[in-house]
Structure formats: structure tokens, C-alpha cells
PDB file of C-alpha atoms and ligand atoms in Angstrom:
ATOM      1  CA  MET Y   1      19.232  51.469  77.637  1.00 96.00           C
ATOM      2  CA  LYS Y   2      16.629  50.143  75.202  1.00 97.00           C
ATOM      3  CA  VAL Y   3      16.932  46.773  73.520  1.00 97.00           C
ATOM      4  CA  ILE Y   4      15.699  46.269  69.958  1.00 98.00           C
ATOM      5  CA  THR Y   5      15.587  42.670  68.747  1.00 98.00           C
ATOM      6  CA  VAL Y   6      15.323  42.075  65.002  1.00 98.00           C
ATOM      7  CA  SER Y   7      13.570  38.821  64.345  1.00 97.00           C
ATOM      8  CA  ASN Y   8      11.654  36.651  61.922  1.00 95.00           C
ATOM      9  CA  ILE Y   9      11.464  32.872  61.900  1.00 90.00           C
ATOM     10  CA  LYS Y  10      12.104  32.944  58.180  1.00 89.00           C
ATOM     11  CA  GLY Y  11      15.671  32.970  56.831  1.00 88.00           C
ATOM     12  CA  GLY Y  12      16.592  35.578  54.224  1.00 92.00           C
ATOM     13  CA  SER Y  13      14.027  38.062  55.511  1.00 94.00           C
ATOM     14  CA  ALA Y  14      16.482  40.975  55.812  1.00 97.00           C
ATOM     15  CA  LYS Y  15      17.075  40.523  59.569  1.00 98.00           C
ATOM     16  CA  SER Y  16      20.830  41.033  59.497  1.00 98.00           C
ATOM     17  CA  THR Y  17      20.625  43.841  56.938  1.00 98.00           C
ATOM     18  CA  THR Y  18      18.071  45.597  59.130  1.00 98.00           C
ATOM     19  CA  ALA Y  19      20.055  45.059  62.339  1.00 98.00           C
ATOM     20  CA  ILE Y  20      23.258  46.395  60.731  1.00 98.00           C
ATOM     21  CA  HIS Y  21      21.886  49.595  59.234  1.00 98.00           C
ATOM     22  CA  LEU Y  22      19.412  50.292  62.021  1.00 98.00           C
ATOM     23  CA  ALA Y  23      22.239  50.015  64.565  1.00 98.00           C
ATOM     24  CA  THR Y  24      24.412  52.319  62.453  1.00 98.00           C
ATOM     25  CA  ALA Y  25      21.618  54.905  62.318  1.00 98.00           C
ATOM     26  CA  LEU Y  26      20.875  54.587  66.060  1.00 98.00           C
ATOM     27  CA  ALA Y  27      24.586  55.029  66.800  1.00 98.00           C
ATOM     28  CA  ARG Y  28      24.317  58.560  65.370  1.00 97.00           C
ATOM     29  CA  ARG Y  29      21.789  59.267  68.114  1.00 97.00           C
ATOM     30  CA  GLY Y  30      23.275  57.472  71.119  1.00 97.00           C
ATOM     31  CA  LYS Y  31      25.927  54.950  72.107  1.00 98.00           C
ATOM     32  CA  THR Y  32      24.944  51.604  70.587  1.00 98.00           C
ATOM     33  CA  LEU Y  33      25.864  47.987  71.263  1.00 98.00           C
ATOM     34  CA  VAL Y  34      25.109  45.283  68.707  1.00 98.00           C
ATOM     35  CA  ILE Y  35      24.751  41.667  69.781  1.00 98.00           C
ATOM     36  CA  ASP Y  36      25.015  38.833  67.304  1.00 98.00           C
ATOM     37  CA  LEU Y  37      22.788  35.972  68.410  1.00 97.00           C
ATOM     38  CA  ASP Y  38      22.915  34.182  65.069  1.00 96.00           C
ATOM     39  CA  MET Y  39      25.551  31.537  64.406  1.00 95.00           C
ATOM     40  CA  GLN Y  40      25.649  32.723  60.770  1.00 95.00           C
ATOM     41  CA  ALA Y  41      27.520  35.697  62.267  1.00 96.00           C
ATOM     42  CA  ASP Y  42      26.633  38.176  59.509  1.00 97.00           C
ATOM     43  CA  LEU Y  43      26.556  41.055  61.976  1.00 97.00           C
ATOM     44  CA  THR Y  44      29.963  40.051  63.323  1.00 97.00           C
ATOM     45  CA  ASP Y  45      31.389  39.862  59.800  1.00 97.00           C
ATOM     46  CA  PHE Y  46      30.035  43.297  58.974  1.00 98.00           C
ATOM     47  CA  PHE Y  47      31.272  45.171  62.033  1.00 98.00           C
ATOM     48  CA  LEU Y  48      34.434  43.127  62.739  1.00 97.00           C
ATOM     49  CA  PRO Y  49      35.663  41.971  59.329  1.00 95.00           C
ATOM     50  CA  ASP Y  50      39.336  41.789  60.353  1.00 93.00           C
ATOM     51  CA  TYR Y  51      39.027  40.697  63.953  1.00 94.00           C
ATOM     52  CA  PRO Y  52      41.432  37.891  64.931  1.00 93.00           C
ATOM     53  CA  ILE Y  53      39.671  34.501  64.862  1.00 90.00           C
ATOM     54  CA  GLU Y  54      41.576  33.220  67.932  1.00 92.00           C
ATOM     55  CA  ARG Y  55      40.154  36.040  70.021  1.00 91.00           C
ATOM     56  CA  LEU Y  56      36.643  35.500  68.624  1.00 93.00           C
ATOM     57  CA  GLU Y  57      36.815  31.825  69.489  1.00 92.00           C
ATOM     58  CA  ASN Y  58      37.399  32.464  73.176  1.00 91.00           C
ATOM     59  CA  HIS Y  59      35.228  35.511  73.722  1.00 95.00           C
ATOM     60  CA  ASN Y  60      31.846  35.536  72.033  1.00 97.00           C
ATOM     61  CA  ILE Y  61      28.142  35.425  72.715  1.00 97.00           C
ATOM     62  CA  LEU Y  62      28.233  31.677  73.468  1.00 95.00           C
ATOM     63  CA  SER Y  63      30.940  32.047  76.121  1.00 95.00           C
ATOM     64  CA  LEU Y  64      28.892  34.898  77.598  1.00 96.00           C
ATOM     65  CA  LEU Y  65      25.612  32.927  77.645  1.00 94.00           C
ATOM     66  CA  LEU Y  66      27.366  29.990  79.283  1.00 91.00           C
ATOM     67  CA  GLY Y  67      28.939  32.233  81.923  1.00 92.00           C
ATOM     68  CA  ARG Y  68      32.468  31.453  80.733  1.00 94.00           C
ATOM     69  CA  SER Y  69      33.277  35.089  79.864  1.00 96.00           C
ATOM     70  CA  SER Y  70      32.238  38.339  81.481  1.00 97.00           C
ATOM     71  CA  ILE Y  71      30.351  40.899  79.405  1.00 98.00           C
ATOM     72  CA  GLU Y  72      33.329  43.271  79.560  1.00 97.00           C
ATOM     73  CA  ASP Y  73      35.479  40.493  78.069  1.00 96.00           C
ATOM     74  CA  VAL Y  74      33.198  39.834  75.119  1.00 97.00           C
ATOM     75  CA  ILE Y  75      32.417  43.421  74.095  1.00 98.00           C
ATOM     76  CA  VAL Y  76      34.616  44.561  71.224  1.00 97.00           C
ATOM     77  CA  ARG Y  77      34.809  48.344  71.348  1.00 97.00           C
ATOM     78  CA  LYS Y  78      34.757  50.082  67.973  1.00 95.00           C
ATOM     79  CA  THR Y  79      34.257  53.704  66.951  1.00 92.00           C
ATOM     80  CA  LEU Y  80      30.927  53.149  65.178  1.00 92.00           C
ATOM     81  CA  VAL Y  81      29.256  50.650  67.522  1.00 98.00           C
ATOM     82  CA  ASP Y  82      30.407  48.177  70.157  1.00 98.00           C
ATOM     83  CA  VAL Y  83      29.919  44.512  69.256  1.00 98.00           C
ATOM     84  CA  ILE Y  84      29.281  41.228  71.038  1.00 98.00           C
ATOM     85  CA  PRO Y  85      30.287  38.793  68.293  1.00 98.00           C
ATOM     86  CA  ALA Y  86      29.016  35.334  67.401  1.00 97.00           C
ATOM     87  CA  THR Y  87      30.781  32.399  65.809  1.00 95.00           C
ATOM     88  CA  LEU Y  88      29.529  29.116  64.362  1.00 91.00           C
ATOM     89  CA  THR Y  89      30.069  27.512  67.786  1.00 91.00           C
ATOM     90  CA  LEU Y  90      26.833  29.173  68.896  1.00 92.00           C
ATOM     91  CA  SER Y  91      25.156  26.168  67.274  1.00 89.00           C
ATOM     92  CA  LYS Y  92      26.246  24.229  70.368  1.00 89.00           C
ATOM     93  CA  LEU Y  93      24.081  26.253  72.745  1.00 88.00           C
ATOM     94  CA  VAL Y  94      21.137  23.891  72.567  1.00 83.00           C
ATOM     95  CA  ARG Y  95      23.401  20.914  73.318  1.00 82.00           C
ATOM     96  CA  VAL Y  96      25.265  22.391  76.269  1.00 82.00           C
ATOM     97  CA  THR Y  97      22.247  23.723  78.109  1.00 80.00           C
ATOM     98  CA  GLU Y  98      18.771  22.439  78.737  1.00 76.00           C
ATOM     99  CA  ASP Y  99      17.216  25.510  80.211  1.00 85.00           C
ATOM    100  CA  PRO Y 100      16.315  28.430  77.932  1.00 84.00           C
ATOM    101  CA  LEU Y 101      14.645  30.138  80.873  1.00 87.00           C
ATOM    102  CA  PHE Y 102      17.817  30.160  82.928  1.00 90.00           C
ATOM    103  CA  ILE Y 103      19.926  31.277  79.941  1.00 92.00           C
ATOM    104  CA  SER Y 104      17.501  34.118  79.193  1.00 93.00           C
ATOM    105  CA  GLN Y 105      17.401  35.339  82.770  1.00 93.00           C
ATOM    106  CA  GLU Y 106      21.181  35.261  83.082  1.00 94.00           C
ATOM    107  CA  PHE Y 107      21.488  37.085  79.756  1.00 96.00           C
ATOM    108  CA  LYS Y 108      19.229  39.841  81.052  1.00 96.00           C
ATOM    109  CA  LYS Y 109      21.209  40.164  84.287  1.00 96.00           C
ATOM    110  CA  THR Y 110      24.434  40.343  82.308  1.00 97.00           C
ATOM    111  CA  LEU Y 111      23.091  43.042  79.994  1.00 98.00           C
ATOM    112  CA  ASP Y 112      21.963  45.036  83.019  1.00 97.00           C
ATOM    113  CA  LYS Y 113      25.619  45.395  83.989  1.00 98.00           C
ATOM    114  CA  VAL Y 114      26.251  47.644  80.984  1.00 98.00           C
ATOM    115  CA  ARG Y 115      22.887  49.425  81.191  1.00 97.00           C
ATOM    116  CA  ASP Y 116      24.513  52.791  81.880  1.00 97.00           C
ATOM    117  CA  GLN Y 117      26.978  52.503  79.000  1.00 97.00           C
ATOM    118  CA  TYR Y 118      24.511  52.324  76.117  1.00 98.00           C
ATOM    119  CA  SER Y 119      21.444  54.131  74.836  1.00 97.00           C
ATOM    120  CA  TYR Y 120      20.581  51.355  72.391  1.00 98.00           C
ATOM    121  CA  VAL Y 121      21.227  47.649  71.995  1.00 98.00           C
ATOM    122  CA  VAL Y 122      20.388  45.958  68.679  1.00 98.00           C
ATOM    123  CA  ILE Y 123      20.219  42.157  68.546  1.00 98.00           C
ATOM    124  CA  ASP Y 124      20.282  40.006  65.412  1.00 98.00           C
ATOM    125  CA  THR Y 125      18.668  36.565  65.678  1.00 97.00           C
ATOM    126  CA  PRO Y 126      18.642  33.254  63.796  1.00 94.00           C
ATOM    127  CA  GLY Y 127      15.883  32.337  61.351  1.00 89.00           C
ATOM    128  CA  ALA Y 128      14.626  29.557  63.604  1.00 84.00           C
ATOM    129  CA  ALA Y 129      13.028  29.102  67.009  1.00 75.00           C
ATOM    130  CA  LYS Y 130      16.010  28.343  69.198  1.00 85.00           C
ATOM    131  CA  TYR Y 131      17.222  29.286  72.676  1.00 90.00           C
ATOM    132  CA  GLU Y 132      19.031  32.220  71.087  1.00 93.00           C
ATOM    133  CA  LEU Y 133      15.697  33.545  69.871  1.00 93.00           C
ATOM    134  CA  THR Y 134      14.025  33.051  73.269  1.00 92.00           C
ATOM    135  CA  SER Y 135      16.835  34.972  74.971  1.00 94.00           C
ATOM    136  CA  ALA Y 136      16.755  37.773  72.400  1.00 96.00           C
ATOM    137  CA  LEU Y 137      12.973  38.113  72.713  1.00 94.00           C
ATOM    138  CA  PHE Y 138      13.117  38.031  76.495  1.00 94.00           C
ATOM    139  CA  VAL Y 139      15.488  41.008  76.823  1.00 95.00           C
ATOM    140  CA  ALA Y 140      13.784  43.093  74.094  1.00 95.00           C
ATOM    141  CA  ASN Y 141      11.935  46.343  74.683  1.00 95.00           C
ATOM    142  CA  LEU Y 142      10.889  46.247  71.033  1.00 96.00           C
ATOM    143  CA  VAL Y 143      10.858  43.398  68.518  1.00 96.00           C
ATOM    144  CA  VAL Y 144      11.251  44.639  64.939  1.00 98.00           C
ATOM    145  CA  ILE Y 145       9.956  42.024  62.505  1.00 96.00           C
ATOM    146  CA  PRO Y 146      11.276  42.528  58.982  1.00 97.00           C
ATOM    147  CA  VAL Y 147       8.837  41.083  56.474  1.00 96.00           C
ATOM    148  CA  THR Y 148       9.842  40.401  52.880  1.00 95.00           C
ATOM    149  CA  PRO Y 149       7.527  39.465  50.014  1.00 93.00           C
ATOM    150  CA  SER Y 150       7.074  35.722  49.848  1.00 89.00           C
ATOM    151  CA  LYS Y 151       4.310  33.195  49.788  1.00 86.00           C
ATOM    152  CA  TRP Y 152       5.173  32.335  53.386  1.00 88.00           C
ATOM    153  CA  ALA Y 153       5.501  35.862  54.736  1.00 90.00           C
ATOM    154  CA  ILE Y 154       2.285  35.938  56.759  1.00 91.00           C
ATOM    155  CA  ARG Y 155       2.715  32.364  57.930  1.00 91.00           C
ATOM    156  CA  ALA Y 156       6.230  33.137  59.174  1.00 91.00           C
ATOM    157  CA  VAL Y 157       4.932  36.249  60.930  1.00 93.00           C
ATOM    158  CA  ASN Y 158       2.269  34.210  62.706  1.00 92.00           C
ATOM    159  CA  LEU Y 159       4.834  31.642  63.818  1.00 92.00           C
ATOM    160  CA  LEU Y 160       7.037  34.375  65.256  1.00 92.00           C
ATOM    161  CA  LEU Y 161       4.052  35.962  67.005  1.00 93.00           C
ATOM    162  CA  ASP Y 162       3.368  32.532  68.573  1.00 93.00           C
ATOM    163  CA  GLU Y 163       6.982  32.401  69.679  1.00 90.00           C
ATOM    164  CA  ILE Y 164       6.739  35.889  71.165  1.00 92.00           C
ATOM    165  CA  SER Y 165       3.590  35.053  73.097  1.00 92.00           C
ATOM    166  CA  ALA Y 166       5.205  31.841  74.358  1.00 89.00           C
ATOM    167  CA  THR Y 167       8.057  33.984  75.683  1.00 88.00           C
ATOM    168  CA  GLU Y 168       5.553  36.416  77.195  1.00 87.00           C
ATOM    169  CA  ASN Y 169       3.787  33.561  78.983  1.00 86.00           C
ATOM    170  CA  LEU Y 170       7.077  32.107  80.155  1.00 81.00           C
ATOM    171  CA  PHE Y 171       8.229  35.367  81.689  1.00 79.00           C
ATOM    172  CA  SER Y 172       4.867  37.139  82.129  1.00 77.00           C
ATOM    173  CA  ALA Y 173       5.991  40.246  80.327  1.00 80.00           C
ATOM    174  CA  LYS Y 174       4.360  41.895  77.320  1.00 83.00           C
ATOM    175  CA  LYS Y 175       6.513  42.727  74.286  1.00 88.00           C
ATOM    176  CA  MET Y 176       6.190  45.678  71.973  1.00 93.00           C
ATOM    177  CA  THR Y 177       6.422  44.598  68.325  1.00 96.00           C
ATOM    178  CA  ALA Y 178       6.454  46.328  64.926  1.00 97.00           C
ATOM    179  CA  PHE Y 179       6.490  45.086  61.343  1.00 96.00           C
ATOM    180  CA  LEU Y 180       9.073  46.400  58.913  1.00 97.00           C
ATOM    181  CA  PRO Y 181       8.265  45.691  55.256  1.00 96.00           C
ATOM    182  CA  SER Y 182      11.468  45.282  53.246  1.00 96.00           C
ATOM    183  CA  LEU Y 183      12.161  44.511  49.592  1.00 94.00           C
ATOM    184  CA  PHE Y 184       8.566  45.027  48.470  1.00 94.00           C
ATOM    185  CA  GLY Y 185       7.712  46.185  44.962  1.00 88.00           C
ATOM    186  CA  THR Y 186       4.566  47.751  43.555  1.00 89.00           C
ATOM    187  CA  SER Y 187       2.894  44.555  42.274  1.00 92.00           C
ATOM    188  CA  LYS Y 188      -0.631  43.682  43.388  1.00 94.00           C
ATOM    189  CA  LYS Y 189       0.646  40.570  45.170  1.00 92.00           C
ATOM    190  CA  HIS Y 190       3.192  42.550  47.148  1.00 93.00           C
ATOM    191  CA  ARG Y 191       0.693  45.249  48.103  1.00 93.00           C
ATOM    192  CA  GLU Y 192      -1.717  42.545  49.297  1.00 93.00           C
ATOM    193  CA  ILE Y 193       0.865  41.190  51.737  1.00 92.00           C
ATOM    194  CA  ILE Y 194       1.479  44.684  53.142  1.00 93.00           C
ATOM    195  CA  ASP Y 195      -2.277  45.252  53.442  1.00 94.00           C
ATOM    196  CA  ARG Y 196      -2.601  42.031  55.421  1.00 92.00           C
ATOM    197  CA  LEU Y 197       0.153  43.178  57.761  1.00 93.00           C
ATOM    198  CA  LYS Y 198      -1.566  46.508  58.267  1.00 94.00           C
ATOM    199  CA  GLN Y 199      -4.790  44.680  59.148  1.00 93.00           C
ATOM    200  CA  ILE Y 200      -3.086  43.316  62.259  1.00 91.00           C
ATOM    201  CA  GLU Y 201      -4.114  46.339  64.259  1.00 88.00           C
ATOM    202  CA  GLU Y 202      -2.291  45.792  67.510  1.00 90.00           C
ATOM    203  CA  ILE Y 203       1.082  45.733  65.727  1.00 94.00           C
ATOM    204  CA  PRO Y 204       2.214  48.890  63.926  1.00 95.00           C
ATOM    205  CA  THR Y 205       3.707  48.630  60.435  1.00 96.00           C
ATOM    206  CA  LEU Y 206       6.728  50.885  60.015  1.00 97.00           C
ATOM    207  CA  ASN Y 207       7.686  52.716  56.832  1.00 97.00           C
ATOM    208  CA  GLU Y 208       9.123  50.386  54.192  1.00 96.00           C
ATOM    209  CA  ILE Y 209      12.797  49.807  53.499  1.00 97.00           C
ATOM    210  CA  PRO Y 210      13.091  49.906  49.697  1.00 95.00           C
ATOM    211  CA  LYS Y 211      14.653  47.183  47.610  1.00 95.00           C
ATOM    212  CA  SER Y 212      18.029  48.598  46.691  1.00 96.00           C
ATOM    213  CA  GLU Y 213      21.101  47.239  44.968  1.00 97.00           C
ATOM    214  CA  SER Y 214      23.304  49.501  47.064  1.00 97.00           C
ATOM    215  CA  ILE Y 215      21.884  48.107  50.329  1.00 98.00           C
ATOM    216  CA  LYS Y 216      22.822  44.650  49.081  1.00 98.00           C
ATOM    217  CA  THR Y 217      26.298  45.445  47.740  1.00 98.00           C
ATOM    218  CA  LYS Y 218      27.343  47.807  50.545  1.00 98.00           C
ATOM    219  CA  THR Y 219      26.275  45.255  53.160  1.00 98.00           C
ATOM    220  CA  GLU Y 220      28.147  42.465  51.387  1.00 98.00           C
ATOM    221  CA  LYS Y 221      31.262  44.656  51.190  1.00 98.00           C
ATOM    222  CA  HIS Y 222      30.928  45.530  54.914  1.00 97.00           C
ATOM    223  CA  GLU Y 223      30.553  49.213  54.123  1.00 97.00           C
ATOM    224  CA  PRO Y 224      28.073  51.693  55.585  1.00 97.00           C
ATOM    225  CA  LEU Y 225      25.399  53.171  53.295  1.00 98.00           C
ATOM    226  CA  LYS Y 226      26.291  56.374  51.457  1.00 98.00           C
ATOM    227  CA  LYS Y 227      25.290  59.331  53.597  1.00 98.00           C
ATOM    228  CA  ASP Y 228      22.170  61.132  52.335  1.00 97.00           C
ATOM    229  CA  SER Y 229      21.387  58.404  49.764  1.00 97.00           C
ATOM    230  CA  ILE Y 230      17.802  57.061  49.590  1.00 97.00           C
ATOM    231  CA  PRO Y 231      18.682  53.832  51.503  1.00 97.00           C
ATOM    232  CA  TRP Y 232      20.572  55.877  54.124  1.00 98.00           C
ATOM    233  CA  PHE Y 233      17.484  58.028  54.677  1.00 98.00           C
ATOM    234  CA  ALA Y 234      15.252  54.937  54.889  1.00 98.00           C
ATOM    235  CA  PHE Y 235      17.266  53.574  57.828  1.00 98.00           C
ATOM    236  CA  ASP Y 236      17.634  57.032  59.350  1.00 98.00           C
ATOM    237  CA  ARG Y 237      13.853  57.372  59.357  1.00 98.00           C
ATOM    238  CA  LEU Y 238      13.571  53.843  60.771  1.00 98.00           C
ATOM    239  CA  ALA Y 239      15.820  54.861  63.689  1.00 98.00           C
ATOM    240  CA  ASP Y 240      13.507  57.798  64.428  1.00 97.00           C
ATOM    241  CA  GLU Y 241      10.412  55.575  64.215  1.00 97.00           C
ATOM    242  CA  VAL Y 242      11.974  53.001  66.540  1.00 98.00           C
ATOM    243  CA  ILE Y 243      12.925  55.673  69.088  1.00 97.00           C
ATOM    244  CA  LYS Y 244       9.407  57.057  68.954  1.00 96.00           C
ATOM    245  CA  LEU Y 245       8.039  53.611  69.835  1.00 95.00           C
ATOM    246  CA  ILE Y 246      10.456  52.862  72.669  1.00 94.00           C
ATOM    247  CA  GLU Y 247      10.850  56.373  74.060  1.00 87.00           C
ATOM    248  CA  PRO Y 248       7.517  58.081  73.396  1.00 76.00           C
ATOM    249  CA  GLU Y 249       8.560  60.932  75.670  1.00 73.00           C
ATOM    250  CA  PHE Y 250      11.642  61.662  73.521  1.00 63.00           C
ATOM    251  CA  ARG Y 251      11.457  64.941  71.613  1.00 62.00           C
ATOM    252  CA  PHE Y 252      13.539  65.474  68.519  1.00 59.00           C
ATOM    253  CA  PRO Y 253      15.482  68.723  68.428  1.00 59.00           C
ATOM    254  CA  PHE Y 254      13.584  71.371  66.400  1.00 55.00           C
ATOM    255  CA  ALA Y 255      10.555  69.072  66.097  1.00 49.00           C
TER     256      ALA Y 255
HETATM  257  N1  LIG P 301      16.504  46.419  51.126  1.00 75.82           N
HETATM  258  C1  LIG P 301      17.192  45.490  50.464  1.00 75.82           C
HETATM  259  N2  LIG P 301      17.482  45.646  49.149  1.00 75.82           N
HETATM  260  C2  LIG P 301      18.160  44.694  48.469  1.00 75.82           C
HETATM  261  N3  LIG P 301      18.606  43.559  49.000  1.00 75.82           N
HETATM  262  C3  LIG P 301      18.362  43.330  50.305  1.00 75.82           C
HETATM  263  C4  LIG P 301      17.647  44.285  51.113  1.00 75.82           C
HETATM  264  N4  LIG P 301      17.545  43.780  52.361  1.00 75.82           N
HETATM  265  C5  LIG P 301      18.170  42.582  52.336  1.00 75.82           C
HETATM  266  N5  LIG P 301      18.650  42.307  51.114  1.00 75.82           N
HETATM  267  C6  LIG P 301      19.361  41.082  50.690  1.00 75.82           C
HETATM  268  O1  LIG P 301      18.544  39.959  50.998  1.00 75.82           O
HETATM  269  C7  LIG P 301      19.342  38.858  51.423  1.00 75.82           C
HETATM  270  C8  LIG P 301      18.889  38.384  52.795  1.00 75.82           C
HETATM  271  O2  LIG P 301      19.115  39.414  53.729  1.00 75.82           O
HETATM  272  P1  LIG P 301      19.673  39.120  55.194  1.00 75.82           P
HETATM  273  O3  LIG P 301      19.679  40.418  55.894  1.00 75.82           O
HETATM  274  O4  LIG P 301      20.942  38.364  55.149  1.00 75.82           O
HETATM  275  O5  LIG P 301      18.505  38.184  55.731  1.00 75.82           O
HETATM  276  P2  LIG P 301      18.436  37.284  57.069  1.00 75.82           P
HETATM  277  O6  LIG P 301      19.410  37.864  58.045  1.00 75.82           O
HETATM  278  O7  LIG P 301      17.017  37.421  57.505  1.00 75.82           O
HETATM  279  O8  LIG P 301      18.765  35.888  56.674  1.00 75.82           O
HETATM  280  C9  LIG P 301      20.778  39.360  51.407  1.00 75.82           C
HETATM  281  O9  LIG P 301      21.383  38.980  50.215  1.00 75.82           O
HETATM  282  C10 LIG P 301      20.635  40.877  51.467  1.00 75.82           C
HETATM  283  O10 LIG P 301      21.722  41.545  50.859  1.00 75.82           O
HETATM  284 MG1  LIG P 302      20.880  36.946  59.150  1.00 75.82          MG
END
């Protein structure tokens, strides 16, 4: 089981979009669990649009993190991917616990219980440095950092890198990270941001996810991308790149 956390301190940086379509592409390669660690619950809405609210309210990522539900109780099993959902109540996490370290360690132990059931776990995170983020970074084998063109892109990246190294110091474990440029155009300004990312040598920059109306509309309508379309291929290639990073020994058939 390999855990891929999608994270950026900045809101609206294509985190949820990336987590959704990356998980869908990984699920074609191995059994995949998605975990929603963002109270906005966009991942939950996408994969479980019709799930009964009453059930969500009692069994979700918050009840799991607080030890009130078992992992088997919170996993919703679907044909495409399995899902650990979030609800707005996740906003209470910081109030009901004072120990992100304890929460993170318990989260890891809990995930270990389903280690044999999944090849891949994809975690979506909030656009802020909270306990949810610490926990998601702690359990990650790879942190994918989607970067979108904005004045604050590099600043946000640096803040997240600080957050990652704080987690590394806390738990004395090194994290693998990769940048994923999304929504970039061909303007000089946009290319400059990508060049600055590529200058950060110790962190690889993955192939770009193009700006695409169909990515936006399909995601909003909770539909998967059209098979063999350009956006579909972009996320399919991303899945291969991610696997290459986390399982360097993995050989693709016919490669
Ligand atoms: N490749 C893309 N092409 C077009 N729109 C995109 C793309 N990626 C994300 N978006 C749009 O950008 C907005 C923010 O994306 P989202 O994934 O919700 O960001 P975050 O989870 O970081 O807040 C959404 O409206 C989403 O549909
Ligand atoms: Mg989001």
C-alpha cells in the first residue's frame, strides 16, 4: 500500500480535482482507497453524491481520527474506489484534540489495518495548515503538490515545504514530494513560474495537467473524464509518473 497525499496550502490550487482524477486513474492499476481530509468534502461529494447524510454524520474521517469509529465502519465500498468520507464537522478536529502528533500516529496505525486491501491510497487535504494536513503528510509516501498560476504560487509552495519539513522533524521521517503544474497557459508569466519550480532541484516537477473546460465541468457534475480524451490521458500519465516515483522497481507491461 502506497499513500499519495495531494496538498498545497493555497485554496483553489486544483487539489481536489487532482486527487479525484489521479485516484480514478490509479484505480485502473490497483485497488484504491480515497480519504477526504478536507471539511469542504469535495472528494466525498464526487465519489458519494447520493450517500445518505445520516450515515455520513456518524461514520466519517473525524469519527475515525477521534477513535469513535473503526476503519472498517468508515470505509464506503464502491466499484470505482473505496472512500473514507468527510463532512463539515471535521472543522471541529482542532477543538476536540490538542495533540496532532497523537492523532497522526493513531491515523497511521489505523491505516495499517487495511494495508493488505489496497495498492494505493489518495488523500485530499485542506488549503490550510491544520491537524488534518499534519496527519495527511505524516502517512504519505509521496506528497503531490499541485501548483496553479498565481502571484502567490511560489510563496504557497514554500509555506507547504516548511510544513512538510516541520512534519519530518516531528516524526524524523523524510517525505518524497513532487510538483504538479496545473492550469498553466503559454504566457511568459506562467512559464516563469514553472521555470522557478523546475529550479528547485531536489523536487521533481511532473508533466502538466492542462487547463480544460471538460475537467472543470465533469468534476462539477461528479462524472469521470471521457476515456481517451486529452484530460483523461493527462491523469493516466500522472498515475504512471506517480507509480514510478513510489515504486521505482515497478515495470509496466510491454515497457
Ligand atoms: N485542469 C483544470 N482545468 C480547468 N479547471 C480546473 C482544472 N483543475 C482545477 N480546475 C478548477 O479550479 C477550481 C479549483 O479546483 P479545486 O480542485 O477545487 O481546488 P482546491 O481543492 O485546491 O481548492 C475548480 O473550479 C476546478 O474545477
Ligand atoms: Mg479542495
